Amino acid sequence: ARLELSIREFTPQITRGREEALRREQDAALREQQNREYQASEQAERERRDRRRQEELEVERQREEDMKAARLREEEEAHRERAKTERLTKLRAQLREEPDAASDVAHVRLQMPDGRKITRRWKGSDTINDVVAYLTVYVADNGITLDSFDLHTSYPKRRLDPEVDYVSTLEAVGLVPRGVLMVQDLNA
């Protein structure tokens, strides 16, 4: 009887103690779950920041590569322009005055790809290289776009070989006293 009385008397306290312990366990489990979720959220945020930083670094690296490539292209273009200017200066210095009409003078008409006709006199002893030098300077001075070209005789029609014919005299090629050279644009 005394035992039963004690059990009845302390049952509410025991129940409250058990409920309190259960609530503490649930609170601890909830805190643990919240801590795991918080840690996972922090980890995800660190990964997002790292990815964003990597992307920013990649964009910066690409921008630097693009700027470096642009500078390189500009330097190459400037080098090409200097080389072209130097070449034109040398060709201008190499050009001779147009001779007066005489028996050994070649009257040569250059038929340009755009239909333009250029007529000039040379000595019969001048070479095709002299004509090429004149043509190169003429094209540059008149803003004509003609970077690469071949020369052809009109009759008999044949291509002049830069390795062989360009060192030949105008007389040897058959342009004395008169002749026509067709200019073919190799980039057209």
PDB file of C-alpha atoms in Angstrom:
ATOM      1  CA  ALA A   1       0.000   0.000   0.000  1.00  0.00           C
ATOM      2  CA  ARG A   2       2.707   2.401   0.815  1.00  0.00           C
ATOM      3  CA  LEU A   3       4.439   1.565  -2.419  1.00  0.00           C
ATOM      4  CA  GLU A   4       1.249   2.187  -4.339  1.00  0.00           C
ATOM      5  CA  LEU A   5       0.751   5.478  -2.547  1.00  0.00           C
ATOM      6  CA  SER A   6       4.305   6.564  -3.384  1.00  0.00           C
ATOM      7  CA  ILE A   7       3.875   5.497  -6.990  1.00  0.00           C
ATOM      8  CA  ARG A   8       0.634   7.458  -7.273  1.00  0.00           C
ATOM      9  CA  GLU A   9       2.155  10.427  -5.539  1.00  0.00           C
ATOM     10  CA  PHE A  10       5.300  10.531  -7.717  1.00  0.00           C
ATOM     11  CA  THR A  11       3.788   9.357 -11.009  1.00  0.00           C
ATOM     12  CA  PRO A  12       3.030  12.906 -12.205  1.00  0.00           C
ATOM     13  CA  GLN A  13       6.606  13.960 -11.408  1.00  0.00           C
ATOM     14  CA  ILE A  14       8.043  10.875 -13.105  1.00  0.00           C
ATOM     15  CA  THR A  15       5.826  11.509 -16.132  1.00  0.00           C
ATOM     16  CA  ARG A  16       6.898  15.144 -16.181  1.00  0.00           C
ATOM     17  CA  GLY A  17      10.545  14.051 -15.883  1.00  0.00           C
ATOM     18  CA  ARG A  18      10.142  11.616 -18.761  1.00  0.00           C
ATOM     19  CA  GLU A  19       8.363  14.269 -20.848  1.00  0.00           C
ATOM     20  CA  GLU A  20      11.080  16.745 -19.944  1.00  0.00           C
ATOM     21  CA  ALA A  21      13.799  14.273 -20.979  1.00  0.00           C
ATOM     22  CA  LEU A  22      11.943  13.498 -24.224  1.00  0.00           C
ATOM     23  CA  ARG A  23      11.566  17.221 -24.939  1.00  0.00           C
ATOM     24  CA  ARG A  24      15.317  17.757 -24.288  1.00  0.00           C
ATOM     25  CA  GLU A  25      16.129  14.886 -26.659  1.00  0.00           C
ATOM     26  CA  GLN A  26      13.791  16.327 -29.303  1.00  0.00           C
ATOM     27  CA  ASP A  27      15.281  19.817 -28.808  1.00  0.00           C
ATOM     28  CA  ALA A  28      18.799  18.381 -29.096  1.00  0.00           C
ATOM     29  CA  ALA A  29      17.806  16.436 -32.236  1.00  0.00           C
ATOM     30  CA  LEU A  30      16.216  19.588 -33.686  1.00  0.00           C
ATOM     31  CA  ARG A  31      19.340  21.651 -32.889  1.00  0.00           C
ATOM     32  CA  GLU A  32      21.499  18.940 -34.430  1.00  0.00           C
ATOM     33  CA  GLN A  33      19.321  18.900 -37.567  1.00  0.00           C
ATOM     34  CA  GLN A  34      19.399  22.721 -37.747  1.00  0.00           C
ATOM     35  CA  ASN A  35      23.186  22.673 -37.311  1.00  0.00           C
ATOM     36  CA  ARG A  36      23.564  20.134 -40.140  1.00  0.00           C
ATOM     37  CA  GLU A  37      21.277  22.223 -42.391  1.00  0.00           C
ATOM     38  CA  TYR A  38      23.191  25.370 -41.467  1.00  0.00           C
ATOM     39  CA  GLN A  39      26.526  23.666 -42.182  1.00  0.00           C
ATOM     40  CA  ALA A  40      25.175  22.388 -45.506  1.00  0.00           C
ATOM     41  CA  SER A  41      23.910  25.889 -46.341  1.00  0.00           C
ATOM     42  CA  GLU A  42      27.296  27.390 -45.425  1.00  0.00           C
ATOM     43  CA  GLN A  43      29.070  24.779 -47.553  1.00  0.00           C
ATOM     44  CA  ALA A  44      26.765  25.477 -50.496  1.00  0.00           C
ATOM     45  CA  GLU A  45      27.364  29.227 -50.120  1.00  0.00           C
ATOM     46  CA  ARG A  46      31.169  28.691 -50.016  1.00  0.00           C
ATOM     47  CA  GLU A  47      30.927  26.557 -53.168  1.00  0.00           C
ATOM     48  CA  ARG A  48      28.820  29.253 -54.897  1.00  0.00           C
ATOM     49  CA  ARG A  49      31.356  31.927 -53.919  1.00  0.00           C
ATOM     50  CA  ASP A  50      34.216  29.715 -55.117  1.00  0.00           C
ATOM     51  CA  ARG A  51      32.465  29.050 -58.445  1.00  0.00           C
ATOM     52  CA  ARG A  52      31.683  32.738 -58.868  1.00  0.00           C
ATOM     53  CA  ARG A  53      35.322  33.621 -58.082  1.00  0.00           C
ATOM     54  CA  GLN A  54      36.546  30.985 -60.547  1.00  0.00           C
ATOM     55  CA  GLU A  55      34.205  32.402 -63.203  1.00  0.00           C
ATOM     56  CA  GLU A  56      35.443  35.934 -62.485  1.00  0.00           C
ATOM     57  CA  LEU A  57      39.041  34.751 -62.706  1.00  0.00           C
ATOM     58  CA  GLU A  58      38.284  32.966 -65.987  1.00  0.00           C
ATOM     59  CA  VAL A  59      36.620  36.104 -67.395  1.00  0.00           C
ATOM     60  CA  GLU A  60      39.602  38.186 -66.293  1.00  0.00           C
ATOM     61  CA  ARG A  61      42.062  35.672 -67.779  1.00  0.00           C
ATOM     62  CA  GLN A  62      40.104  35.632 -71.057  1.00  0.00           C
ATOM     63  CA  ARG A  63      40.009  39.447 -71.124  1.00  0.00           C
ATOM     64  CA  GLU A  64      43.790  39.568 -70.582  1.00  0.00           C
ATOM     65  CA  GLU A  65      44.343  36.986 -73.340  1.00  0.00           C
ATOM     66  CA  ASP A  66      42.088  38.974 -75.688  1.00  0.00           C
ATOM     67  CA  MET A  67      43.942  42.203 -74.896  1.00  0.00           C
ATOM     68  CA  LYS A  68      47.289  40.469 -75.398  1.00  0.00           C
ATOM     69  CA  ALA A  69      46.107  39.023 -78.731  1.00  0.00           C
ATOM     70  CA  ALA A  70      44.808  42.458 -79.804  1.00  0.00           C
ATOM     71  CA  ARG A  71      48.143  44.075 -78.886  1.00  0.00           C
ATOM     72  CA  LEU A  72      49.974  41.363 -80.812  1.00  0.00           C
ATOM     73  CA  ARG A  73      47.750  41.906 -83.871  1.00  0.00           C
ATOM     74  CA  GLU A  74      48.308  45.668 -83.637  1.00  0.00           C
ATOM     75  CA  GLU A  75      52.071  45.161 -83.375  1.00  0.00           C
ATOM     76  CA  GLU A  76      52.053  42.776 -86.341  1.00  0.00           C
ATOM     77  CA  GLU A  77      49.953  45.225 -88.369  1.00  0.00           C
ATOM     78  CA  ALA A  78      52.310  48.084 -87.447  1.00  0.00           C
ATOM     79  CA  HIS A  79      55.277  45.909 -88.421  1.00  0.00           C
ATOM     80  CA  ARG A  80      53.630  45.066 -91.768  1.00  0.00           C
ATOM     81  CA  GLU A  81      52.897  48.756 -92.370  1.00  0.00           C
ATOM     82  CA  ARG A  82      56.512  49.723 -91.557  1.00  0.00           C
ATOM     83  CA  ALA A  83      57.811  46.986 -93.857  1.00  0.00           C
ATOM     84  CA  LYS A  84      55.429  48.109 -96.606  1.00  0.00           C
ATOM     85  CA  THR A  85      56.512  51.742 -96.167  1.00  0.00           C
ATOM     86  CA  GLU A  86      60.184  50.761 -96.246  1.00  0.00           C
ATOM     87  CA  ARG A  87      59.607  48.655 -99.356  1.00  0.00           C
ATOM     88  CA  LEU A  88      57.775  51.515-101.100  1.00  0.00           C
ATOM     89  CA  THR A  89      60.572  53.916-100.152  1.00  0.00           C
ATOM     90  CA  LYS A  90      63.142  51.563-101.692  1.00  0.00           C
ATOM     91  CA  LEU A  91      61.004  51.100-104.814  1.00  0.00           C
ATOM     92  CA  ARG A  92      60.543  54.877-105.195  1.00  0.00           C
ATOM     93  CA  ALA A  93      64.302  55.344-104.984  1.00  0.00           C
ATOM     94  CA  GLN A  94      64.743  52.625-107.622  1.00  0.00           C
ATOM     95  CA  LEU A  95      62.311  54.257-110.123  1.00  0.00           C
ATOM     96  CA  ARG A  96      63.840  56.139-113.028  1.00  0.00           C
ATOM     97  CA  GLU A  97      62.416  59.133-114.801  1.00  0.00           C
ATOM     98  CA  GLU A  98      60.158  58.367-117.749  1.00  0.00           C
ATOM     99  CA  PRO A  99      62.364  58.624-120.854  1.00  0.00           C
ATOM    100  CA  ASP A 100      61.583  60.839-123.845  1.00  0.00           C
ATOM    101  CA  ALA A 101      60.319  59.196-127.014  1.00  0.00           C
ATOM    102  CA  ALA A 102      63.198  57.479-128.810  1.00  0.00           C
ATOM    103  CA  SER A 103      63.787  54.416-130.957  1.00  0.00           C
ATOM    104  CA  ASP A 104      64.649  52.104-128.069  1.00  0.00           C
ATOM    105  CA  VAL A 105      61.729  53.216-125.855  1.00  0.00           C
ATOM    106  CA  ALA A 106      58.923  50.854-124.908  1.00  0.00           C
ATOM    107  CA  HIS A 107      55.418  52.320-124.711  1.00  0.00           C
ATOM    108  CA  VAL A 108      53.741  49.922-122.290  1.00  0.00           C
ATOM    109  CA  ARG A 109      50.085  49.986-121.357  1.00  0.00           C
ATOM    110  CA  LEU A 110      49.189  48.290-118.076  1.00  0.00           C
ATOM    111  CA  GLN A 111      45.620  46.978-118.095  1.00  0.00           C
ATOM    112  CA  MET A 112      44.462  46.988-114.452  1.00  0.00           C
ATOM    113  CA  PRO A 113      41.922  44.459-113.083  1.00  0.00           C
ATOM    114  CA  ASP A 114      39.371  47.261-112.540  1.00  0.00           C
ATOM    115  CA  GLY A 115      39.611  48.299-116.231  1.00  0.00           C
ATOM    116  CA  ARG A 116      41.928  51.261-115.662  1.00  0.00           C
ATOM    117  CA  LYS A 117      44.667  51.725-118.254  1.00  0.00           C
ATOM    118  CA  ILE A 118      48.056  53.117-117.328  1.00  0.00           C
ATOM    119  CA  THR A 119      50.433  54.046-120.137  1.00  0.00           C
ATOM    120  CA  ARG A 120      54.092  54.819-119.521  1.00  0.00           C
ATOM    121  CA  ARG A 121      57.413  54.799-121.377  1.00  0.00           C
ATOM    122  CA  TRP A 122      60.459  52.812-120.322  1.00  0.00           C
ATOM    123  CA  LYS A 123      63.813  52.187-121.914  1.00  0.00           C
ATOM    124  CA  GLY A 124      63.932  48.917-123.808  1.00  0.00           C
ATOM    125  CA  SER A 125      66.769  47.841-121.499  1.00  0.00           C
ATOM    126  CA  ASP A 126      64.608  48.244-118.370  1.00  0.00           C
ATOM    127  CA  THR A 127      63.362  44.993-116.863  1.00  0.00           C
ATOM    128  CA  ILE A 128      59.923  43.708-115.946  1.00  0.00           C
ATOM    129  CA  ASN A 129      61.048  44.244-112.316  1.00  0.00           C
ATOM    130  CA  ASP A 130      61.189  47.979-113.105  1.00  0.00           C
ATOM    131  CA  VAL A 131      57.584  47.800-114.351  1.00  0.00           C
ATOM    132  CA  VAL A 132      56.564  45.870-111.196  1.00  0.00           C
ATOM    133  CA  ALA A 133      58.267  48.507-109.013  1.00  0.00           C
ATOM    134  CA  TYR A 134      56.414  51.293-110.841  1.00  0.00           C
ATOM    135  CA  LEU A 135      53.123  49.431-110.630  1.00  0.00           C
ATOM    136  CA  THR A 136      53.566  48.758-106.894  1.00  0.00           C
ATOM    137  CA  VAL A 137      54.262  52.447-106.191  1.00  0.00           C
ATOM    138  CA  TYR A 138      51.397  53.550-108.464  1.00  0.00           C
ATOM    139  CA  VAL A 139      48.939  51.260-106.706  1.00  0.00           C
ATOM    140  CA  ALA A 140      50.050  52.480-103.247  1.00  0.00           C
ATOM    141  CA  ASP A 141      49.979  56.174-104.236  1.00  0.00           C
ATOM    142  CA  ASN A 142      46.510  55.930-105.780  1.00  0.00           C
ATOM    143  CA  GLY A 143      44.858  53.898-103.011  1.00  0.00           C
ATOM    144  CA  ILE A 144      44.182  50.904-105.234  1.00  0.00           C
ATOM    145  CA  THR A 145      43.740  47.639-103.375  1.00  0.00           C
ATOM    146  CA  LEU A 146      46.042  45.244-105.143  1.00  0.00           C
ATOM    147  CA  ASP A 147      48.275  43.345-102.739  1.00  0.00           C
ATOM    148  CA  SER A 148      49.279  40.441-104.937  1.00  0.00           C
ATOM    149  CA  PHE A 149      49.290  40.330-108.716  1.00  0.00           C
ATOM    150  CA  ASP A 150      50.588  38.561-111.807  1.00  0.00           C
ATOM    151  CA  LEU A 151      51.493  40.067-115.177  1.00  0.00           C
ATOM    152  CA  HIS A 152      50.401  38.561-118.496  1.00  0.00           C
ATOM    153  CA  THR A 153      51.323  39.565-122.018  1.00  0.00           C
ATOM    154  CA  SER A 154      48.400  40.228-124.328  1.00  0.00           C
ATOM    155  CA  TYR A 155      49.821  38.620-127.481  1.00  0.00           C
ATOM    156  CA  PRO A 156      50.907  35.950-127.385  1.00  0.00           C
ATOM    157  CA  LYS A 157      48.982  35.567-124.124  1.00  0.00           C
ATOM    158  CA  ARG A 158      51.202  34.138-121.405  1.00  0.00           C
ATOM    159  CA  ARG A 159      51.875  34.637-117.729  1.00  0.00           C
ATOM    160  CA  LEU A 160      55.204  36.253-116.923  1.00  0.00           C
ATOM    161  CA  ASP A 161      57.055  34.083-114.412  1.00  0.00           C
ATOM    162  CA  PRO A 162      58.448  36.198-111.535  1.00  0.00           C
ATOM    163  CA  GLU A 163      61.440  33.863-111.199  1.00  0.00           C
ATOM    164  CA  VAL A 164      62.411  34.007-114.891  1.00  0.00           C
ATOM    165  CA  ASP A 165      60.699  36.803-116.824  1.00  0.00           C
ATOM    166  CA  TYR A 166      60.900  39.625-114.273  1.00  0.00           C
ATOM    167  CA  VAL A 167      64.664  39.943-114.808  1.00  0.00           C
ATOM    168  CA  SER A 168      64.187  40.009-118.606  1.00  0.00           C
ATOM    169  CA  THR A 169      64.355  43.300-120.471  1.00  0.00           C
ATOM    170  CA  LEU A 170      61.226  44.818-121.970  1.00  0.00           C
ATOM    171  CA  GLU A 171      62.774  44.290-125.387  1.00  0.00           C
ATOM    172  CA  ALA A 172      63.361  40.572-124.676  1.00  0.00           C
ATOM    173  CA  VAL A 173      59.732  40.151-123.600  1.00  0.00           C
ATOM    174  CA  GLY A 174      58.548  41.824-126.828  1.00  0.00           C
ATOM    175  CA  LEU A 175      57.262  45.124-125.433  1.00  0.00           C
ATOM    176  CA  VAL A 176      59.410  47.385-127.660  1.00  0.00           C
ATOM    177  CA  PRO A 177      58.215  49.598-129.333  1.00  0.00           C
ATOM    178  CA  ARG A 178      54.703  48.994-127.932  1.00  0.00           C
ATOM    179  CA  GLY A 179      53.101  46.412-125.720  1.00  0.00           C
ATOM    180  CA  VAL A 180      50.333  45.631-123.277  1.00  0.00           C
ATOM    181  CA  LEU A 181      50.652  43.907-119.917  1.00  0.00           C
ATOM    182  CA  MET A 182      47.509  42.614-118.241  1.00  0.00           C
ATOM    183  CA  VAL A 183      47.552  42.889-114.440  1.00  0.00           C
ATOM    184  CA  GLN A 184      45.748  40.029-112.723  1.00  0.00           C
ATOM    185  CA  ASP A 185      44.702  40.404-109.068  1.00  0.00           C
ATOM    186  CA  LEU A 186      45.614  37.146-107.318  1.00  0.00           C
ATOM    187  CA  ASN A 187      43.266  37.904-104.426  1.00  0.00           C
ATOM    188  CA  ALA A 188      40.189  38.341-106.590  1.00  0.00           C
TER     189      ALA A 188
END
